Every structure is written in structure tokens, then in C-alpha cells.
Backbone atoms as SQL, in Angstrom:
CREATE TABLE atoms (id INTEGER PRIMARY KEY, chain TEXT, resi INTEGER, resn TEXT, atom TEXT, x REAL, y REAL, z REAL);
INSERT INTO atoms VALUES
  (1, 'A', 1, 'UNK', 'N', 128.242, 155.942, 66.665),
  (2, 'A', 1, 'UNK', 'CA', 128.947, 154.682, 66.592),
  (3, 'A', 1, 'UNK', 'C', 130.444, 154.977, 66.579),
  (4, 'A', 2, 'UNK', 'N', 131.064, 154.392, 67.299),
  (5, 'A', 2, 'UNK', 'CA', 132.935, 154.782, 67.739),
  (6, 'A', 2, 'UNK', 'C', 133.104, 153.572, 66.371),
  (7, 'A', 3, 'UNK', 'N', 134.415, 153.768, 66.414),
  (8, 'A', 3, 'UNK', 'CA', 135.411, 152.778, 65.341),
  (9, 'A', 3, 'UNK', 'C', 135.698, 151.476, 65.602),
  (10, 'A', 4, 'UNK', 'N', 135.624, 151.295, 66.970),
  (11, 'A', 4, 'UNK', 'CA', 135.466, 150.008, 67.942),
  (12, 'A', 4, 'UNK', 'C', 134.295, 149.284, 67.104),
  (13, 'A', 5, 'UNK', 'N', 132.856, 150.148, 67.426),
  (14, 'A', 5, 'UNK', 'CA', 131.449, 149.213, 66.859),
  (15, 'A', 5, 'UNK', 'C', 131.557, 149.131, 65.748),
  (16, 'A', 6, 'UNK', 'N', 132.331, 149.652, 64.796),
  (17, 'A', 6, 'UNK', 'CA', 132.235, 149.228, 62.896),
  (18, 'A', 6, 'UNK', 'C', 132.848, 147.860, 63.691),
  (19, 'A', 7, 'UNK', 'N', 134.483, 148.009, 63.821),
  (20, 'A', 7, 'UNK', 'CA', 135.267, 147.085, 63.405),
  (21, 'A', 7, 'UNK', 'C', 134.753, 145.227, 64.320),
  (22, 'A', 8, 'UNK', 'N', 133.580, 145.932, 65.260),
  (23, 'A', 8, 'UNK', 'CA', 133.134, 144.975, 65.803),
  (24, 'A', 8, 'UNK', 'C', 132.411, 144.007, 64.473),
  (25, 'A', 9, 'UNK', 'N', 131.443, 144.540, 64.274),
  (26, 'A', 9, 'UNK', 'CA', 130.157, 144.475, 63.431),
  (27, 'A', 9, 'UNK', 'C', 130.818, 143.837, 62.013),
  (28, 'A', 10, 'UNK', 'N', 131.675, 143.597, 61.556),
  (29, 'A', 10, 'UNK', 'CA', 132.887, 143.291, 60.606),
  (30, 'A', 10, 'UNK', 'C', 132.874, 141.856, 61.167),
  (31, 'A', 11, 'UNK', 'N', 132.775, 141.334, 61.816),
  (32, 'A', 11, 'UNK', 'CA', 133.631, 140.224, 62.793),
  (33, 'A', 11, 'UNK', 'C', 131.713, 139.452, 62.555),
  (34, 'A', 12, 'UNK', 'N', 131.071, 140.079, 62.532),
  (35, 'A', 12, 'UNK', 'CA', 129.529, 139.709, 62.533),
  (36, 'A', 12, 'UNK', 'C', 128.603, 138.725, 60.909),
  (37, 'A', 13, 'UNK', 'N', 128.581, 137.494, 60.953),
  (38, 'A', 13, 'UNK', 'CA', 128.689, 137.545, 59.901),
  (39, 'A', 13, 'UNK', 'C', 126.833, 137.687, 59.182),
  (40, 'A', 14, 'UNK', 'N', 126.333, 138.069, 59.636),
  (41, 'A', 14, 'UNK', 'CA', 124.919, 138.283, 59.184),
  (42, 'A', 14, 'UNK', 'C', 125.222, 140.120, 58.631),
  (43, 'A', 15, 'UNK', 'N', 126.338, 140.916, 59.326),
  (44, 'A', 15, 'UNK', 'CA', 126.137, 142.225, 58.920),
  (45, 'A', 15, 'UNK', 'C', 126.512, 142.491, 57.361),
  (46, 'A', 16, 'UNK', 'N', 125.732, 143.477, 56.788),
  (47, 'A', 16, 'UNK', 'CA', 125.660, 143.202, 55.471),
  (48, 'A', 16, 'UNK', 'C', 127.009, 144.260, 54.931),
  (49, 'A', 17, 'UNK', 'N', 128.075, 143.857, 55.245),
  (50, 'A', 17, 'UNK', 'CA', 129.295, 144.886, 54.774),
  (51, 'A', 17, 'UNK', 'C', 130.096, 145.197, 53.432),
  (52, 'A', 18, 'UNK', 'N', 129.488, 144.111, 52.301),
  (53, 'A', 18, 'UNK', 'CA', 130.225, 144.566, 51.023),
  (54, 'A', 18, 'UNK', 'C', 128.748, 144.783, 49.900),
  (55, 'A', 19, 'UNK', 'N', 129.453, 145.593, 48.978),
  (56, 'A', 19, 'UNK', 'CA', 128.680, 145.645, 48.096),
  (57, 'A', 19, 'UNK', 'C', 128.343, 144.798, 47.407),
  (58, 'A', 20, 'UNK', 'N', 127.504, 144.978, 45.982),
  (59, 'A', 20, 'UNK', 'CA', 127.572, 144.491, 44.884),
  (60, 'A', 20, 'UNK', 'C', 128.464, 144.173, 43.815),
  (61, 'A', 21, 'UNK', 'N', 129.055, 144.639, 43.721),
  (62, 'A', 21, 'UNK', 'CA', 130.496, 145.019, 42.913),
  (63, 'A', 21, 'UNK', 'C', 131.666, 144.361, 43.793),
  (64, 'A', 22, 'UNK', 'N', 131.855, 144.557, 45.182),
  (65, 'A', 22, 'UNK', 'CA', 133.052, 143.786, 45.312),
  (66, 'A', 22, 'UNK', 'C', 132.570, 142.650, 45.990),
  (67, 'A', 23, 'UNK', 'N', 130.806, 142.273, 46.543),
  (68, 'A', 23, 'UNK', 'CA', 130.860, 140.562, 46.671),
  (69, 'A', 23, 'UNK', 'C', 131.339, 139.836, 45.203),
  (70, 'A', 24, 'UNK', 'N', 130.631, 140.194, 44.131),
  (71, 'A', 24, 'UNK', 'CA', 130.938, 139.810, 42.689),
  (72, 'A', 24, 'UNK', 'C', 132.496, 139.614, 42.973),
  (73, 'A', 25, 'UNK', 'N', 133.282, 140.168, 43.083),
  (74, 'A', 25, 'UNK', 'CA', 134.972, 140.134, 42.743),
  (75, 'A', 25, 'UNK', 'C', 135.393, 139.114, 43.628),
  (76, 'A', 26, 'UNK', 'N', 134.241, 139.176, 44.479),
  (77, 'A', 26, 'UNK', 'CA', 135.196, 137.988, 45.861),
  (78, 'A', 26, 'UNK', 'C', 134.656, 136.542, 45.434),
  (79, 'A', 27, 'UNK', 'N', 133.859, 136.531, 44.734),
  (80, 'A', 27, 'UNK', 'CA', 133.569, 135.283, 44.718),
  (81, 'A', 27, 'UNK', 'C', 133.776, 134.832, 43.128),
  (82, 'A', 28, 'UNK', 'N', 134.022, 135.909, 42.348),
  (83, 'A', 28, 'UNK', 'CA', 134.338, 135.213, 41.009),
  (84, 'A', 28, 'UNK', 'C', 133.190, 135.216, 40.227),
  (85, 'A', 29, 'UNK', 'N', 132.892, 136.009, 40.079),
  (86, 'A', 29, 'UNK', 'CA', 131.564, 136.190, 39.325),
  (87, 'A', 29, 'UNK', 'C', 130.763, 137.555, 39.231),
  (88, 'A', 30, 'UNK', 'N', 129.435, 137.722, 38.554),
  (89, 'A', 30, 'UNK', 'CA', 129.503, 138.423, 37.697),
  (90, 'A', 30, 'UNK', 'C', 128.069, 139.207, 38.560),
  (91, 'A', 31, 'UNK', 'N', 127.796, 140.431, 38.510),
  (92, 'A', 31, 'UNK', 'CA', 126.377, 141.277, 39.373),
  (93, 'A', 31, 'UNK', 'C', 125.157, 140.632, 39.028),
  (94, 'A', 32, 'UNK', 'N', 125.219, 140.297, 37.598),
  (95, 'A', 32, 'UNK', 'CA', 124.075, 139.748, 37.183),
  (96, 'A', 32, 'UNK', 'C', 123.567, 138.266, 37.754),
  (97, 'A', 33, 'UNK', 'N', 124.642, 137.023, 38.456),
  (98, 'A', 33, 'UNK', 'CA', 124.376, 136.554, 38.933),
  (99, 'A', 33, 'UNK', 'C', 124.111, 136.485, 40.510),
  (100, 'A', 34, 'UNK', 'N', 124.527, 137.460, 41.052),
  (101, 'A', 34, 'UNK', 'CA', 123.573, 137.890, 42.268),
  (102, 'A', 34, 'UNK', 'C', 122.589, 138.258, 42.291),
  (103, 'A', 35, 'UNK', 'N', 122.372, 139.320, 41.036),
  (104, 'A', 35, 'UNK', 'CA', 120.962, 139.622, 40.703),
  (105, 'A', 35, 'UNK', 'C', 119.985, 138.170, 40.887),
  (106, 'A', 36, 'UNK', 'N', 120.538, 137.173, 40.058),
  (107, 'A', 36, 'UNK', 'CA', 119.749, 135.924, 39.497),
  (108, 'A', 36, 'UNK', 'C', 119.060, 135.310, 41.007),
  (109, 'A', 37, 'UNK', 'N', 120.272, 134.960, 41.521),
  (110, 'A', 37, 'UNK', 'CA', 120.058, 134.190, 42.811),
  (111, 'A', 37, 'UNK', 'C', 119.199, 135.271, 43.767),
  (112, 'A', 38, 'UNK', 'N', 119.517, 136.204, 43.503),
  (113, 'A', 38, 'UNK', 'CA', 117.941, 137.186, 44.593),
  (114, 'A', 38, 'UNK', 'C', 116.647, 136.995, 43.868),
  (115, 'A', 39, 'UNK', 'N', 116.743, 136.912, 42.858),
  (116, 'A', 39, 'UNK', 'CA', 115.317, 136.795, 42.232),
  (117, 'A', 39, 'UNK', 'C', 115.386, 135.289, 42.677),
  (118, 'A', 40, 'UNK', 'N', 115.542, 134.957, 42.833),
  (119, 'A', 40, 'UNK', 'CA', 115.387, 133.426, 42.632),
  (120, 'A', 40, 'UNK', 'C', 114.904, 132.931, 44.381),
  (121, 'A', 41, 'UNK', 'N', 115.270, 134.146, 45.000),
  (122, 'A', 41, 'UNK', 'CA', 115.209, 134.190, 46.392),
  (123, 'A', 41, 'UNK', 'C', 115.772, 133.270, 47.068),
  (124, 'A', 42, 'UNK', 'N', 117.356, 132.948, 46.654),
  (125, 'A', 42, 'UNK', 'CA', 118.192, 132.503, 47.627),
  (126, 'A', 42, 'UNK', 'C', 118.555, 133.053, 48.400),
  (127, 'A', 43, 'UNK', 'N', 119.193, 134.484, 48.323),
  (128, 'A', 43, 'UNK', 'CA', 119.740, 135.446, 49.471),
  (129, 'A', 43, 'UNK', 'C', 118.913, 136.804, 49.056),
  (130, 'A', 44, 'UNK', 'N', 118.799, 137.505, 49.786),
  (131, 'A', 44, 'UNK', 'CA', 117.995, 138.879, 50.109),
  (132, 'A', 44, 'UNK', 'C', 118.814, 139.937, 50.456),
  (133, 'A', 45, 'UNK', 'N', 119.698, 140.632, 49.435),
  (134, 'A', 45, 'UNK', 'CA', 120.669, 141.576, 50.178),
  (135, 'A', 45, 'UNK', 'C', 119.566, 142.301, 50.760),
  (136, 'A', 46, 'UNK', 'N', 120.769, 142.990, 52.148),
  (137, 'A', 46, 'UNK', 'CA', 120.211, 144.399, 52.441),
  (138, 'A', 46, 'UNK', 'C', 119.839, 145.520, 51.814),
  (139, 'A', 47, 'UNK', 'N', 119.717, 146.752, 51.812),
  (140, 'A', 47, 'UNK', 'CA', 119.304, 148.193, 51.169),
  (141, 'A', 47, 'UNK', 'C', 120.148, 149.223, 51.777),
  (142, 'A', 48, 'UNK', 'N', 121.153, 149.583, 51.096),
  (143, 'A', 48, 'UNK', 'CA', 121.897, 151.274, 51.826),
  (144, 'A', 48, 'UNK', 'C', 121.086, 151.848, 51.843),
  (145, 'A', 49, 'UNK', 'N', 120.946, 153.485, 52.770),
  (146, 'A', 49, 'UNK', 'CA', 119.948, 154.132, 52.351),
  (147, 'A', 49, 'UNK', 'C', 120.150, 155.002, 51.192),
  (148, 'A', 50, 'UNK', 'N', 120.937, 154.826, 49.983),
  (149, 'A', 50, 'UNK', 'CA', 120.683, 154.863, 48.214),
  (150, 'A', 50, 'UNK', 'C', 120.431, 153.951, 47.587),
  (151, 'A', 51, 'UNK', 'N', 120.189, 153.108, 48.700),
  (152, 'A', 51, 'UNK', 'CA', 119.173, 151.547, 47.207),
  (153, 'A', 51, 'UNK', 'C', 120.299, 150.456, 47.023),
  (154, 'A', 52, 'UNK', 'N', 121.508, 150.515, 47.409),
  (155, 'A', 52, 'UNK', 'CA', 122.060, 149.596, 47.059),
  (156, 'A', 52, 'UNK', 'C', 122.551, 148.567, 47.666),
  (157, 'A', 53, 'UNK', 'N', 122.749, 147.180, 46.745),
  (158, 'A', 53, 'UNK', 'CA', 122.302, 145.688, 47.876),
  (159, 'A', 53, 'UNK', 'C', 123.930, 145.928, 48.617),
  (160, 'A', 54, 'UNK', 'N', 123.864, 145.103, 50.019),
  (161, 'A', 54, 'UNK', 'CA', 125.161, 145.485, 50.937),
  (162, 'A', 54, 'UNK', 'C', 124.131, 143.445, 50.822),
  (163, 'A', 55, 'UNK', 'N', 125.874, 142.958, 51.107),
  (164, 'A', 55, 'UNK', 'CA', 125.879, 141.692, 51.200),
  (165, 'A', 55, 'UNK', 'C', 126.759, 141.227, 52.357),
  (166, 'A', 56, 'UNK', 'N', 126.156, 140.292, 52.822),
  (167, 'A', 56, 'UNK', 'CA', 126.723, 139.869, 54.597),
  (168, 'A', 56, 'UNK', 'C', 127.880, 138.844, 54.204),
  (169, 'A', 57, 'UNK', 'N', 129.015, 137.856, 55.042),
  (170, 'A', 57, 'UNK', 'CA', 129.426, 137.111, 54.610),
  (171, 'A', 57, 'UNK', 'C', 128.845, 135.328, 54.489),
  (172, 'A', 58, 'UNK', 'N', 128.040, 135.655, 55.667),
  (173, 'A', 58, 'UNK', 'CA', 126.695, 134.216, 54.921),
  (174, 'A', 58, 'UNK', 'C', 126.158, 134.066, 54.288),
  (175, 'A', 59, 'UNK', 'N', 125.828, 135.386, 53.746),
  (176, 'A', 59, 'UNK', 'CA', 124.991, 135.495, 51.851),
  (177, 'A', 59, 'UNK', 'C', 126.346, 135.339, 51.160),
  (178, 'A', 60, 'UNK', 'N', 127.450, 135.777, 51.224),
  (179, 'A', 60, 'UNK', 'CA', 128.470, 135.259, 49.990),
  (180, 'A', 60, 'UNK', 'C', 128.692, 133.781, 49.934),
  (181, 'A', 61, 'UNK', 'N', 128.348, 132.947, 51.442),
  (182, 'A', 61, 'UNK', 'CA', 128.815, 131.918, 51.552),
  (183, 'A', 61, 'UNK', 'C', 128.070, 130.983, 50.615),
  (184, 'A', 62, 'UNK', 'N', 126.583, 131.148, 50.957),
  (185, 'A', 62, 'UNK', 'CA', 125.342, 130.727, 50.198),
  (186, 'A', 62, 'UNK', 'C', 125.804, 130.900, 48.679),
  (187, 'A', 63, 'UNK', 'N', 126.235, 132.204, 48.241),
  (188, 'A', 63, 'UNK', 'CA', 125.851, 132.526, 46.912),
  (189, 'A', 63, 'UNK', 'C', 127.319, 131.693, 46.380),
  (190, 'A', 64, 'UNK', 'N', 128.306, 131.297, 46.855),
  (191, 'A', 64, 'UNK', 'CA', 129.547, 130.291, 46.624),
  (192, 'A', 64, 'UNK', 'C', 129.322, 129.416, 46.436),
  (193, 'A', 65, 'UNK', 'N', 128.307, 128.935, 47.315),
  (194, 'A', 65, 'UNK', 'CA', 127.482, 127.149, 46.949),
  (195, 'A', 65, 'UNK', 'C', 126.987, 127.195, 46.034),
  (196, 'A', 66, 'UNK', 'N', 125.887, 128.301, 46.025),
  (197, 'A', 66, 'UNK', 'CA', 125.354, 128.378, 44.264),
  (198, 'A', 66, 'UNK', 'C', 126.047, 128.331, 43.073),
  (199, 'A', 67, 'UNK', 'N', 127.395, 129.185, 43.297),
  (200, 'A', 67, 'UNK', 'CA', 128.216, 129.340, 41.982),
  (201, 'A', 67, 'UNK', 'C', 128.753, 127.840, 41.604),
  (202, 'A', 68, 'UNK', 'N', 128.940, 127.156, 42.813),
  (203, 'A', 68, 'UNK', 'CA', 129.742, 125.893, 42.619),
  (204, 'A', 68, 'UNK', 'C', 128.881, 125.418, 41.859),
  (205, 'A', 69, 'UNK', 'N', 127.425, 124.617, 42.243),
  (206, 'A', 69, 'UNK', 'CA', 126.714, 124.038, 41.969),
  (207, 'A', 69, 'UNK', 'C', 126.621, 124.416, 39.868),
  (208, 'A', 70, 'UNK', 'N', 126.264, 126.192, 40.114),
  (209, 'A', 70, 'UNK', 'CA', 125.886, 125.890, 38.387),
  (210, 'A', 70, 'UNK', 'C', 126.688, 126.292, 37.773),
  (211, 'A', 71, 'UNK', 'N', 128.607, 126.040, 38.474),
  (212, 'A', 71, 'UNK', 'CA', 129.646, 125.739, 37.717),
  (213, 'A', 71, 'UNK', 'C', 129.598, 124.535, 36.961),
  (214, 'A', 72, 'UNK', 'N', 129.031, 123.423, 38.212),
  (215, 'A', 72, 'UNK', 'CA', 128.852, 122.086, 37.436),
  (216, 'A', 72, 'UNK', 'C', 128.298, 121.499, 36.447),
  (217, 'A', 73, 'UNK', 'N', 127.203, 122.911, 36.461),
  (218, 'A', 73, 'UNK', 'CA', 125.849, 122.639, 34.924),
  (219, 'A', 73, 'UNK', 'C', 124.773, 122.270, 35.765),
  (220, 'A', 74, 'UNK', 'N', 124.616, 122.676, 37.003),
  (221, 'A', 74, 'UNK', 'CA', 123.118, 122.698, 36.996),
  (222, 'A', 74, 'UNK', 'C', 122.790, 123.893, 37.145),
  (223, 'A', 75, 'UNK', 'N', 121.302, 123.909, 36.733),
  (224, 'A', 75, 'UNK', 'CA', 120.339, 124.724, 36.195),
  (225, 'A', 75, 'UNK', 'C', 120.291, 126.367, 37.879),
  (226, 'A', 76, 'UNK', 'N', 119.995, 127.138, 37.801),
  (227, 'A', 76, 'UNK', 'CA', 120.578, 128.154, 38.361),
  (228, 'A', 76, 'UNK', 'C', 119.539, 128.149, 39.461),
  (229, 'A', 77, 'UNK', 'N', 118.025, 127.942, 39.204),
  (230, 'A', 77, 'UNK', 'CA', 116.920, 127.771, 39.835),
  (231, 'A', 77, 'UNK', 'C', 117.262, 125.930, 40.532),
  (232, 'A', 78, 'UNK', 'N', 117.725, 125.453, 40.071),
  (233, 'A', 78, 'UNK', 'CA', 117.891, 123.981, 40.623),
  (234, 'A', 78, 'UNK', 'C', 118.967, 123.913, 42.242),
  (235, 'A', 79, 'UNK', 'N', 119.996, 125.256, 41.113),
  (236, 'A', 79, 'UNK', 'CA', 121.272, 125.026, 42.178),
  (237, 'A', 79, 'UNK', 'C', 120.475, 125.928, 43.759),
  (238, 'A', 80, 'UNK', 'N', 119.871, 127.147, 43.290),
  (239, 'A', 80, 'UNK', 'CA', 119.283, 127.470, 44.675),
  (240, 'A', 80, 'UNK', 'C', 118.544, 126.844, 45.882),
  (241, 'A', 81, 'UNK', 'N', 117.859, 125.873, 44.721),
  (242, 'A', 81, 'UNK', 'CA', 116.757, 125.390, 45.622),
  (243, 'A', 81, 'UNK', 'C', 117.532, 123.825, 46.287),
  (244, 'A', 82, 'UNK', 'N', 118.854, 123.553, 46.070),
  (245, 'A', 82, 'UNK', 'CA', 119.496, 122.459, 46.696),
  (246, 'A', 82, 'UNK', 'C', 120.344, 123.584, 47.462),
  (247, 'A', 83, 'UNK', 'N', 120.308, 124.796, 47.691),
  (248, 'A', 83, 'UNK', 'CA', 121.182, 125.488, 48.497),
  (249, 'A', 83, 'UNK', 'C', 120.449, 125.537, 49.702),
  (250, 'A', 84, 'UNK', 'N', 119.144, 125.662, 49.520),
  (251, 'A', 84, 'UNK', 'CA', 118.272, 126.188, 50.705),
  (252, 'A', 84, 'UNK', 'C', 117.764, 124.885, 51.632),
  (253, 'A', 85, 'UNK', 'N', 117.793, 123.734, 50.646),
  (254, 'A', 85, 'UNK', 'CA', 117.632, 122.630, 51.218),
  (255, 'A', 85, 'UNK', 'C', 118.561, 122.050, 52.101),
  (256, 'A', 86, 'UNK', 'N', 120.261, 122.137, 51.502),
  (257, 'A', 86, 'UNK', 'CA', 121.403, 121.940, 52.208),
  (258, 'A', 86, 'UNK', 'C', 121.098, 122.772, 53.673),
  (259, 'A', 87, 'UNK', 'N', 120.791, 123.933, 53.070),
  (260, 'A', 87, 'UNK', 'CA', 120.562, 125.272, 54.295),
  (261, 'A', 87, 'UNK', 'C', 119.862, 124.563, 55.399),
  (262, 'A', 88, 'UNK', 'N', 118.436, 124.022, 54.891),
  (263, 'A', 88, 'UNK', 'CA', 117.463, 123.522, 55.988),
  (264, 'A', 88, 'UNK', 'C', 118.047, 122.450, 56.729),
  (265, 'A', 89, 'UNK', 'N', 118.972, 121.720, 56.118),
  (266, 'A', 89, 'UNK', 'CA', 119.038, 120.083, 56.708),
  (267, 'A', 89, 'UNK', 'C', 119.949, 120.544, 57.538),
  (268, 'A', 90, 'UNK', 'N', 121.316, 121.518, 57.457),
  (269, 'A', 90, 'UNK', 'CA', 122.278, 121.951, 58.151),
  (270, 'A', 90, 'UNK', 'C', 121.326, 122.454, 59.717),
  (271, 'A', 91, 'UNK', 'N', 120.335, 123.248, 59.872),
  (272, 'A', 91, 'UNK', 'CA', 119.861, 124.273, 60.788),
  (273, 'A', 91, 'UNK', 'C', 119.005, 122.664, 61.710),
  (274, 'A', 92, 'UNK', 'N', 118.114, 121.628, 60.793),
  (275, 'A', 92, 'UNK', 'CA', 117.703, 120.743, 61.433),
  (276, 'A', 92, 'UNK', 'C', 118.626, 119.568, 62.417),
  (277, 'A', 93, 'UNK', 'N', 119.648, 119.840, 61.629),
  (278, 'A', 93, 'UNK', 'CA', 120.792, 118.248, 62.445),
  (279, 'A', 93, 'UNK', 'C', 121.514, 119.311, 63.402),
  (280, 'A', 94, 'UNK', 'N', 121.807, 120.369, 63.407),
  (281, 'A', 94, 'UNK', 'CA', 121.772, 121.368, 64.946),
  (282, 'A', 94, 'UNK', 'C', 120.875, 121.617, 66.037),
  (283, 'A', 95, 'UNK', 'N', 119.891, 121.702, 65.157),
  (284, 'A', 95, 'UNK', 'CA', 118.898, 121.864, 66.443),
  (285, 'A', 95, 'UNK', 'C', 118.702, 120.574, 67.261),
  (286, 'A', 96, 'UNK', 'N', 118.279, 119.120, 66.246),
  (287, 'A', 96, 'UNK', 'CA', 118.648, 117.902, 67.064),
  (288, 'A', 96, 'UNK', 'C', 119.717, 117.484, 68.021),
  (289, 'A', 97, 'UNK', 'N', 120.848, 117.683, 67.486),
  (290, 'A', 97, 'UNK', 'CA', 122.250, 117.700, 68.237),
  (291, 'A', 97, 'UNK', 'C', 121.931, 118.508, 69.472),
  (292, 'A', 98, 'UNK', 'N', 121.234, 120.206, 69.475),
  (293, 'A', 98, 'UNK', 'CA', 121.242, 120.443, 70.951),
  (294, 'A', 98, 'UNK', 'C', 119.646, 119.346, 71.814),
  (295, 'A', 99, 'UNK', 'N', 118.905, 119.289, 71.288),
  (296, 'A', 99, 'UNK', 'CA', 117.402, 118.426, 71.961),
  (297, 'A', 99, 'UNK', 'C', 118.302, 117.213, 72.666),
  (298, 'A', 100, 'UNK', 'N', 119.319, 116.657, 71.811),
  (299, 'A', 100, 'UNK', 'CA', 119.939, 115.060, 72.202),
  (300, 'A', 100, 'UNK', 'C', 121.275, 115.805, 73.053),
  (301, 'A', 101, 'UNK', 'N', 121.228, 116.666, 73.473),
  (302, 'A', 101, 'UNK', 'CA', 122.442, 117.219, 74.152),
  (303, 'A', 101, 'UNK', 'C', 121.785, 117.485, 75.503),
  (304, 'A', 102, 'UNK', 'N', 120.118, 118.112, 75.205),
  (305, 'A', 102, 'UNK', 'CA', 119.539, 118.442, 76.317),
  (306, 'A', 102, 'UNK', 'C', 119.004, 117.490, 77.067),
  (307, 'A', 103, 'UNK', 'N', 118.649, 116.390, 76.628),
  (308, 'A', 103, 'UNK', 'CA', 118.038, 115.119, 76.964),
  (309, 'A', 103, 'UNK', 'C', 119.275, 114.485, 77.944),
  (310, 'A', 104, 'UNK', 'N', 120.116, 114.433, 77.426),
  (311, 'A', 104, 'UNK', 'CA', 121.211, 113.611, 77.674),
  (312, 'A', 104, 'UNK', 'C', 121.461, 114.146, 79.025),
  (313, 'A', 105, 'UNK', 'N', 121.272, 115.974, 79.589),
  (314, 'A', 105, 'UNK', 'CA', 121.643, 116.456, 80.516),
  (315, 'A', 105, 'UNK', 'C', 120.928, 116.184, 81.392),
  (316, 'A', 106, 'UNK', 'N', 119.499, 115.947, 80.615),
  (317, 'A', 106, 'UNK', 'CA', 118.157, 116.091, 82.035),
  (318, 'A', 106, 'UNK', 'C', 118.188, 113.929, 82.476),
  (319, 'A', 107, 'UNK', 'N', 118.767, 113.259, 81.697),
  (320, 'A', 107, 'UNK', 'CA', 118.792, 112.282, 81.874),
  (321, 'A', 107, 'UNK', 'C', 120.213, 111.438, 81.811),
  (322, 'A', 108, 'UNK', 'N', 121.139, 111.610, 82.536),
  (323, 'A', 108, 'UNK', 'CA', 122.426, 111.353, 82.418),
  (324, 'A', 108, 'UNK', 'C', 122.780, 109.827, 82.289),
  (325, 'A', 109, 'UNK', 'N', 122.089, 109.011, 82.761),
  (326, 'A', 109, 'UNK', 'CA', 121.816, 107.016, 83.061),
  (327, 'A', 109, 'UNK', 'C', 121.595, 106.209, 81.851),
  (328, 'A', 110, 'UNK', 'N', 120.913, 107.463, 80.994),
  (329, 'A', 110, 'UNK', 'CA', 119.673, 106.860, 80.407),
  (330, 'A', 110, 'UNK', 'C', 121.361, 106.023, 79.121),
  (331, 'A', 111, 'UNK', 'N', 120.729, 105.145, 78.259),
  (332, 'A', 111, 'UNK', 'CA', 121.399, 104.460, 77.672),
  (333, 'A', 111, 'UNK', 'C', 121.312, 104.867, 76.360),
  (334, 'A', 112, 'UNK', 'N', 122.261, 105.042, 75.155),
  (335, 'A', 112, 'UNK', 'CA', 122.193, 105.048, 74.163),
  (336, 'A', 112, 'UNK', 'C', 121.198, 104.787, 73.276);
């Protein structure tokens, strides 16, 4: 791998490029609550090959929503499971948007 493909793969946001220790610092919070939210199976870090979780920047993004949420006082298992739901409804009103994008192409006349 040249220096080109790291600094590519950086730019990638599913690649899992920070640790444990400094996602914690970036987002304001503490290992044990990443721990929480993996058990809880909101996000799934990756595995270095010494065992340790490498976190992408869409898992920090996720685990930011979480922090917000049980900044507010809700319950930590509550805040995940409205993360994943937000998650689902976000991935469903995209996929519609392209079906009503594709429709629209194969049928250009058709009326509102």
C-alpha cells in the first residue's frame, strides 16, 4: 500500500481509522461508553490485528447521536435503539427518493 492509498482510505468514511482512546476524546466522552453502545449493538468497531476496536467516522457519527440523546437523560439502551431507528428511516426516505427519481425517468408525462 503507497501513502497515496492510506491518505485515500482517510477520506473513506466506513474505514475504521481511530482508536478507542482518541474516538472517546473526539467526541467527549468516556471508553466505557463506547464500550456501552457496542454492547448494546449500536456500532460494531473493527479489530486491529492486537484486538483493538479501530472506529470509522460513521460509527463516531452514530455514537454522537447517542451521546446527545443520553446527554438529555434518556436511558442509554433507549438512546440506541432511537439511533438505529433514525438510522433506518434515513436509509428508507433515500432509497424512495431514488424509486420516485427512477419512475419519474422511465415515465417523464406522468403527473404528480
Amino acid at each position: 500500500m503507497t501513502a497515496d492509498d492510506s491518505y485515500g482510505r482517510l477520506e473513506d468514511d466506513d474505514y475504521p481509522a481511530y482508536t478507542m482512546g482518541r474516538a472517546a476524546e473526539m467526541l467527549g466522552t468516556t471508553q466505557g461508553f463506547l464500550r456501552a453502545i457496542g454492547e448494546a449493538r449500536l456500532i460494531t468497531p473493527l479489530r486491529s490485528a492486537g484486538g483493538h476496536r479501530r472506529y470509522s467516522r460513521y460509527q463516531l457519527r452514530i455514537a454522537a447521536r447517542a451521546r446527545e440523546l443520553v446527554d438529555q437523560g434518556t436511558p442509554i439502551e433507549a438512546a440506541c435503539r432511537i439511533v438505529i431507528l433514525e438510522d433506518q428511516l434515513e436509509e428508507a426516505q433515500r432509497i424512495n427518493a431514488e424509486h420516485r427519481r427512477a419512475a419519474e425517468s422511465a415515465n417523464p408525462t406522468a403527473a404528480p
